[in-house]
Structure formats: C-alpha cells, structure tokens
C-alpha cells in the first residue's frame, strides 16, 4: 500500500514537471516571436526613414510642393505676398539643388473648385541662370478686373544686357494662365532689375494698382547707387516706367 502511494505521488510530480516544461517551451516561443517582431520594426525604420529623408533633401521640389500645400495659397494680395516670401526663402535654401518648378494651387472663393489641371500653375524662367522667382509678390490688381495679379523678378535675365534683369506680371483670373501679360526689362547690363518687386498700391489714384521694381546695381547715381521704377497700372498697362527713383551715392544699392 505504501509503495503504491509513493508511486502515485511520483507520477503526479512527474506529470506536473512535464506540464511546466511544456509551458516554459511555449513561453520561449512567444519570446522568440516578440523578438522577431521588434527586429523587423527596427529594420523597417532604418530602411524607410532614411529614404524619405534623402528623397526630400536631394529633390527639394518635393519639399516645395509639401510646403506650398500646407500654406493653402488663396487668391488675394496677402496670400500672394506670403508666397513671395516663401519663394525667396526656398531659393536661398536650395539654389544649388535641382528643382522641377513650383506649383501654385488656388483655392477658396465663392466659385466651384476647378479641376486639378486648371488649378495648377507653373511659372518658368525664360532662360538658364535668369534666377526667375528670386523675388515674387502680389502686384495688386493692376488691370482692374477684380482679380489679384502676380509679379515675378528675374534679376539675371540678359534681354536688356548681361544681368540687366526682368520682371514679369501675370494677370489673375477665374482661369489664370502662366503666360506673362506684361514684361518689364532692365535698362543696362548689370542693373539686376527685378532683384526686388512689389505692389506700390495706387500711387496716382486712378483706381488701378501700380508696381515698383528695384534695380540695386544701376549706376545712374554712381557705381551701384541703384534705382527703383514705378509702373502705373491700367486697363492696358504698358512696360514704360512712369516714375524713376535714383540712389544718391555710389554703393547705396537703392532699390
């Protein structure tokens, strides 16, 4: 009887030990799976995020598109001024990197949304090294059609002489295009006309917005004394300066 009881206890103990062994093995399997998952996530992070980072740095046009999208540009003067500030900052940061252009999307207003192909506008320089887009600003409403217009500087354009510079005005509209409506050209080589551009409000009180363009390296008042040119808006705006302001001393870089 005693031997049978001892044998029974031994069997019970052995069974419990066997179950514990199975449980330990099962826990080991779970631990292995958890380690594998953590390792996979770690490897994925190492591979994925550097690719995204390098893509953004190497191709700044992606960064540009993302930032413009986040800015949600509207069709009014304040928003186009904000776009100009961004464009200049973007150029300074990425002047030595290849870009594919800048896309501007107009949203808001009381009219139904336009198709994507119409909303997108690409503004492209006319020649290599023009630095088109160095400065961008609202031009106000220079032609009085009720839409804000845009002025873009290209200070290293050579149409008026080497680095004479140019500025381009694009009229706004319900279906704005990317063809310049008014082209303003620097008068002498090296002037860098278009280095700064802006709306001048309505300086002559005729109901049309006017624009002002700087040429800081113009030599009329002395070497690099600089000049600024005001162009009056109108229903048929021309490209002849109506007011010319000249720096008073060499090196002033007025404008």
CSV table of C-alpha atoms in Angstrom, one decimal:
chain,number,residue,atom,x,y,z
A,1,UNK,CA,0.0,0.0,0.0
A,2,UNK,CA,2.8,2.4,0.9
A,3,UNK,CA,4.6,1.6,-2.3
A,4,UNK,CA,1.5,2.3,-4.3
A,5,UNK,CA,1.0,5.7,-2.6
A,6,UNK,CA,4.7,6.6,-3.3
A,7,UNK,CA,4.4,5.6,-6.9
A,8,UNK,CA,1.2,7.7,-7.2
A,9,UNK,CA,2.9,10.8,-5.9
A,10,UNK,CA,5.9,10.3,-8.2
A,11,UNK,CA,3.6,10.1,-11.2
A,12,UNK,CA,1.7,13.3,-10.1
A,13,UNK,CA,5.0,15.1,-9.6
A,14,UNK,CA,6.4,13.9,-13.0
A,15,UNK,CA,3.2,15.0,-14.7
A,16,UNK,CA,3.4,18.5,-13.2
A,17,UNK,CA,7.0,18.8,-14.2
A,18,UNK,CA,6.2,17.8,-17.7
A,19,UNK,CA,3.4,20.4,-17.9
A,20,UNK,CA,5.8,23.0,-16.6
A,21,UNK,CA,8.3,22.1,-19.2
A,22,UNK,CA,5.8,22.5,-21.9
A,23,UNK,CA,4.7,25.9,-20.5
A,24,UNK,CA,8.3,27.0,-20.5
A,25,UNK,CA,8.8,26.0,-24.1
A,26,UNK,CA,5.6,27.8,-25.1
A,27,UNK,CA,6.8,31.0,-23.4
A,28,UNK,CA,10.1,30.7,-25.1
A,29,UNK,CA,8.3,30.5,-28.5
A,30,UNK,CA,6.3,33.7,-27.6
A,31,UNK,CA,9.5,35.4,-26.6
A,32,UNK,CA,11.1,34.5,-29.9
A,33,UNK,CA,8.1,35.8,-31.9
A,34,UNK,CA,8.2,39.1,-29.9
A,35,UNK,CA,12.0,39.5,-30.6
A,36,UNK,CA,11.4,38.8,-34.3
A,37,UNK,CA,8.6,41.5,-34.5
A,38,UNK,CA,10.8,44.1,-32.7
A,39,UNK,CA,13.7,43.3,-35.0
A,40,UNK,CA,11.5,43.6,-38.1
A,41,UNK,CA,10.1,47.0,-37.0
A,42,UNK,CA,13.7,48.2,-36.2
A,43,UNK,CA,15.0,47.1,-39.6
A,44,UNK,CA,12.0,48.7,-41.4
A,45,UNK,CA,12.6,52.0,-39.5
A,46,UNK,CA,16.3,52.0,-40.5
A,47,UNK,CA,15.5,51.4,-44.2
A,48,UNK,CA,12.3,53.5,-44.7
A,49,UNK,CA,13.0,56.8,-42.9
A,50,UNK,CA,16.5,57.5,-44.4
A,51,UNK,CA,14.9,57.0,-47.9
A,52,UNK,CA,12.2,59.6,-47.2
A,53,UNK,CA,14.7,62.0,-45.7
A,54,UNK,CA,17.2,61.7,-48.6
A,55,UNK,CA,14.4,62.0,-51.1
A,56,UNK,CA,13.3,65.2,-49.6
A,57,UNK,CA,16.8,66.7,-49.3
A,58,UNK,CA,18.0,65.6,-52.8
A,59,UNK,CA,14.8,66.7,-54.5
A,60,UNK,CA,13.7,69.9,-52.9
A,61,UNK,CA,10.8,70.3,-55.3
A,62,UNK,CA,9.0,67.7,-53.1
A,63,UNK,CA,9.7,69.8,-50.1
A,64,UNK,CA,8.5,72.9,-52.0
A,65,UNK,CA,5.2,71.2,-53.0
A,66,UNK,CA,4.6,70.0,-49.5
A,67,UNK,CA,5.2,73.5,-48.0
A,68,UNK,CA,3.0,75.2,-50.6
A,69,UNK,CA,0.2,72.7,-50.0
A,70,UNK,CA,0.4,73.4,-46.3
A,71,UNK,CA,0.3,77.2,-46.9
A,72,UNK,CA,-3.0,76.8,-48.8
A,73,UNK,CA,-2.5,79.8,-51.0
A,74,UNK,CA,-5.6,81.9,-51.6
A,75,UNK,CA,-6.4,84.3,-54.5
A,76,UNK,CA,-5.7,87.5,-52.7
A,77,UNK,CA,-2.9,90.0,-52.1
A,78,UNK,CA,-1.9,88.9,-48.6
A,79,UNK,CA,-1.6,85.3,-49.6
A,80,UNK,CA,0.5,86.0,-52.7
A,81,UNK,CA,2.8,88.2,-50.6
A,82,UNK,CA,3.2,85.2,-48.3
A,83,UNK,CA,4.0,83.1,-51.4
A,84,UNK,CA,6.7,85.6,-52.4
A,85,UNK,CA,8.4,85.4,-49.0
A,86,UNK,CA,8.3,81.6,-49.2
A,87,UNK,CA,9.7,81.5,-52.7
A,88,UNK,CA,12.7,83.8,-51.8
A,89,UNK,CA,13.4,81.7,-48.7
A,90,UNK,CA,13.1,78.4,-50.7
A,91,UNK,CA,15.5,79.8,-53.4
A,92,UNK,CA,18.1,80.8,-50.8
A,93,UNK,CA,18.0,77.4,-49.2
A,94,UNK,CA,18.0,75.3,-52.4
A,95,UNK,CA,19.7,77.4,-55.0
A,96,UNK,CA,22.4,74.7,-55.5
A,97,UNK,CA,19.9,71.8,-55.8
A,98,UNK,CA,17.9,70.7,-58.9
A,99,UNK,CA,14.2,71.6,-58.9
A,100,UNK,CA,11.4,70.9,-61.2
A,101,UNK,CA,9.5,74.1,-60.7
A,102,UNK,CA,6.9,75.5,-58.3
A,103,UNK,CA,3.2,74.6,-58.4
A,104,UNK,CA,0.7,77.1,-57.1
A,105,UNK,CA,-2.8,75.9,-56.3
A,106,UNK,CA,-5.6,78.4,-55.9
A,107,UNK,CA,-8.4,77.5,-53.5
A,108,UNK,CA,-11.3,79.3,-51.7
A,109,UNK,CA,-13.7,81.8,-53.1
A,110,UNK,CA,-17.3,81.5,-54.0
A,111,UNK,CA,-17.0,79.6,-57.3
A,112,UNK,CA,-16.9,75.8,-57.5
A,113,UNK,CA,-13.5,74.1,-57.3
A,114,UNK,CA,-11.7,73.9,-60.6
A,115,UNK,CA,-10.3,70.6,-62.0
A,116,UNK,CA,-6.7,69.9,-60.8
A,117,UNK,CA,-5.3,70.5,-64.3
A,118,UNK,CA,-6.7,74.1,-64.3
A,119,UNK,CA,-5.8,74.9,-60.6
A,120,UNK,CA,-2.1,74.2,-61.1
A,121,UNK,CA,0.0,77.0,-62.4
A,122,UNK,CA,3.7,76.6,-63.3
A,123,UNK,CA,5.8,79.8,-63.8
A,124,UNK,CA,9.1,79.1,-65.5
A,125,UNK,CA,12.1,81.3,-66.3
A,126,UNK,CA,12.8,82.1,-69.9
A,127,UNK,CA,16.5,81.2,-69.9
A,128,UNK,CA,19.2,79.5,-67.9
A,129,UNK,CA,20.5,81.5,-64.9
A,130,UNK,CA,17.8,84.1,-65.1
A,131,UNK,CA,17.1,83.5,-61.4
A,132,UNK,CA,13.4,83.8,-62.2
A,133,UNK,CA,11.4,83.8,-59.0
A,134,UNK,CA,14.2,85.3,-56.9
A,135,UNK,CA,11.5,87.7,-55.6
A,136,UNK,CA,7.7,87.1,-56.0
A,137,UNK,CA,5.0,89.4,-54.8
A,138,UNK,CA,1.4,90.4,-55.2
A,139,UNK,CA,1.0,93.1,-57.9
A,140,UNK,CA,-2.4,94.2,-56.6
A,141,UNK,CA,-5.0,94.4,-59.3
A,142,UNK,CA,-3.1,96.3,-62.0
A,143,UNK,CA,-5.6,95.9,-64.8
A,144,UNK,CA,-8.7,96.5,-62.6
A,145,UNK,CA,-10.5,93.2,-63.5
A,146,UNK,CA,-11.2,92.4,-59.8
A,147,UNK,CA,-8.5,89.7,-59.6
A,148,UNK,CA,-5.2,90.0,-57.8
A,149,UNK,CA,-2.1,89.8,-60.1
A,150,UNK,CA,1.4,88.5,-59.5
A,151,UNK,CA,4.8,90.0,-60.3
A,152,UNK,CA,8.0,87.8,-60.5
A,153,UNK,CA,11.5,89.1,-60.7
A,154,UNK,CA,14.3,87.6,-62.8
A,155,UNK,CA,17.3,89.8,-61.9
A,156,UNK,CA,19.9,87.9,-64.0
A,157,UNK,CA,17.9,87.9,-67.3
A,158,UNK,CA,20.1,89.2,-70.2
A,159,UNK,CA,17.4,90.6,-72.5
A,160,UNK,CA,18.4,94.2,-71.8
A,161,UNK,CA,22.1,93.3,-71.4
A,162,UNK,CA,24.1,90.9,-69.3
A,163,UNK,CA,22.3,90.6,-65.9
A,164,UNK,CA,20.2,93.6,-66.8
A,165,UNK,CA,17.2,91.8,-65.3
A,166,UNK,CA,13.5,91.5,-66.0
A,167,UNK,CA,10.2,91.4,-64.1
A,168,UNK,CA,7.0,89.6,-65.3
A,169,UNK,CA,3.4,90.4,-64.4
A,170,UNK,CA,0.8,87.7,-64.6
A,171,UNK,CA,-2.9,88.8,-64.5
A,172,UNK,CA,-5.1,86.8,-62.2
A,173,UNK,CA,-8.5,85.4,-63.3
A,174,UNK,CA,-11.0,82.7,-62.9
A,175,UNK,CA,-8.8,80.5,-65.1
A,176,UNK,CA,-5.4,82.2,-64.7
A,177,UNK,CA,-2.7,81.1,-67.2
A,178,UNK,CA,1.1,81.1,-66.9
A,179,UNK,CA,1.8,83.5,-69.8
A,180,UNK,CA,3.3,86.8,-68.8
A,181,UNK,CA,0.9,89.7,-69.6
A,182,UNK,CA,3.4,92.5,-69.0
A,183,UNK,CA,7.2,92.2,-69.3
A,184,UNK,CA,9.4,94.8,-67.7
A,185,UNK,CA,13.1,94.9,-68.7
A,186,UNK,CA,16.2,96.4,-67.1
A,187,UNK,CA,17.8,99.3,-69.0
A,188,UNK,CA,21.5,98.5,-68.6
A,189,UNK,CA,23.8,95.5,-68.1
A,190,UNK,CA,24.5,94.6,-64.5
A,191,UNK,CA,21.5,96.5,-63.1
A,192,UNK,CA,19.8,93.3,-61.8
A,193,UNK,CA,16.4,94.8,-62.4
A,194,UNK,CA,13.8,92.6,-60.7
A,195,UNK,CA,16.0,92.0,-57.6
A,196,UNK,CA,13.0,93.3,-55.6
A,197,UNK,CA,9.4,93.6,-56.8
A,198,UNK,CA,6.2,94.7,-55.1
A,199,UNK,CA,2.8,96.2,-55.4
A,200,UNK,CA,3.0,100.0,-54.9
A,201,UNK,CA,-0.7,100.3,-54.1
A,202,UNK,CA,-2.4,103.0,-56.2
A,203,UNK,CA,0.1,105.9,-56.1
A,204,UNK,CA,-1.6,108.0,-58.8
A,205,UNK,CA,-5.1,107.5,-57.6
A,206,UNK,CA,-6.5,106.3,-60.9
A,207,UNK,CA,-8.2,103.2,-59.3
A,208,UNK,CA,-5.6,100.7,-60.6
A,209,UNK,CA,-2.8,99.1,-58.6
A,210,UNK,CA,0.8,100.1,-59.5
A,211,UNK,CA,4.0,98.2,-59.1
A,212,UNK,CA,7.6,99.1,-58.1
A,213,UNK,CA,10.7,97.2,-59.2
A,214,UNK,CA,14.2,97.6,-57.8
A,215,UNK,CA,17.5,97.6,-59.7
A,216,UNK,CA,20.0,98.0,-56.9
A,217,UNK,CA,23.1,97.8,-59.1
A,218,UNK,CA,22.1,100.5,-61.5
A,219,UNK,CA,25.0,103.1,-62.0
A,220,UNK,CA,23.0,106.3,-62.9
A,221,UNK,CA,23.7,107.9,-59.5
A,222,UNK,CA,27.1,106.3,-59.1
A,223,UNK,CA,28.6,102.8,-59.2
A,224,UNK,CA,25.9,100.5,-57.7
A,225,UNK,CA,23.9,103.5,-56.5
A,226,UNK,CA,20.7,101.8,-57.6
A,227,UNK,CA,17.3,102.7,-59.0
A,228,UNK,CA,13.6,101.9,-58.4
A,229,UNK,CA,11.0,102.1,-61.2
A,230,UNK,CA,7.3,102.6,-60.7
A,231,UNK,CA,4.8,101.4,-63.4
A,232,UNK,CA,1.2,102.7,-63.3
A,233,UNK,CA,-1.5,100.1,-63.7
A,234,UNK,CA,-4.3,100.4,-66.2
A,235,UNK,CA,-6.8,98.5,-68.3
A,236,UNK,CA,-4.0,98.2,-70.9
A,237,UNK,CA,-0.9,98.6,-68.8
A,238,UNK,CA,2.4,99.2,-70.7
A,239,UNK,CA,6.0,98.4,-69.8
A,240,UNK,CA,7.4,102.0,-69.7
A,241,UNK,CA,8.4,103.3,-66.3
A,242,UNK,CA,6.2,106.2,-65.1
A,243,UNK,CA,8.4,107.3,-62.2
A,244,UNK,CA,12.2,106.6,-61.8
A,245,UNK,CA,13.8,107.0,-58.4
A,246,UNK,CA,17.6,107.1,-58.2
A,247,UNK,CA,20.1,106.3,-55.4
A,248,UNK,CA,22.1,109.4,-54.3
A,249,UNK,CA,25.5,107.9,-53.8
A,250,UNK,CA,27.8,105.1,-55.1
A,251,UNK,CA,27.3,101.8,-53.3
A,252,UNK,CA,23.8,102.7,-52.0
A,253,UNK,CA,22.2,99.8,-53.9
A,254,UNK,CA,19.0,101.8,-53.8
A,255,UNK,CA,16.1,99.6,-54.8
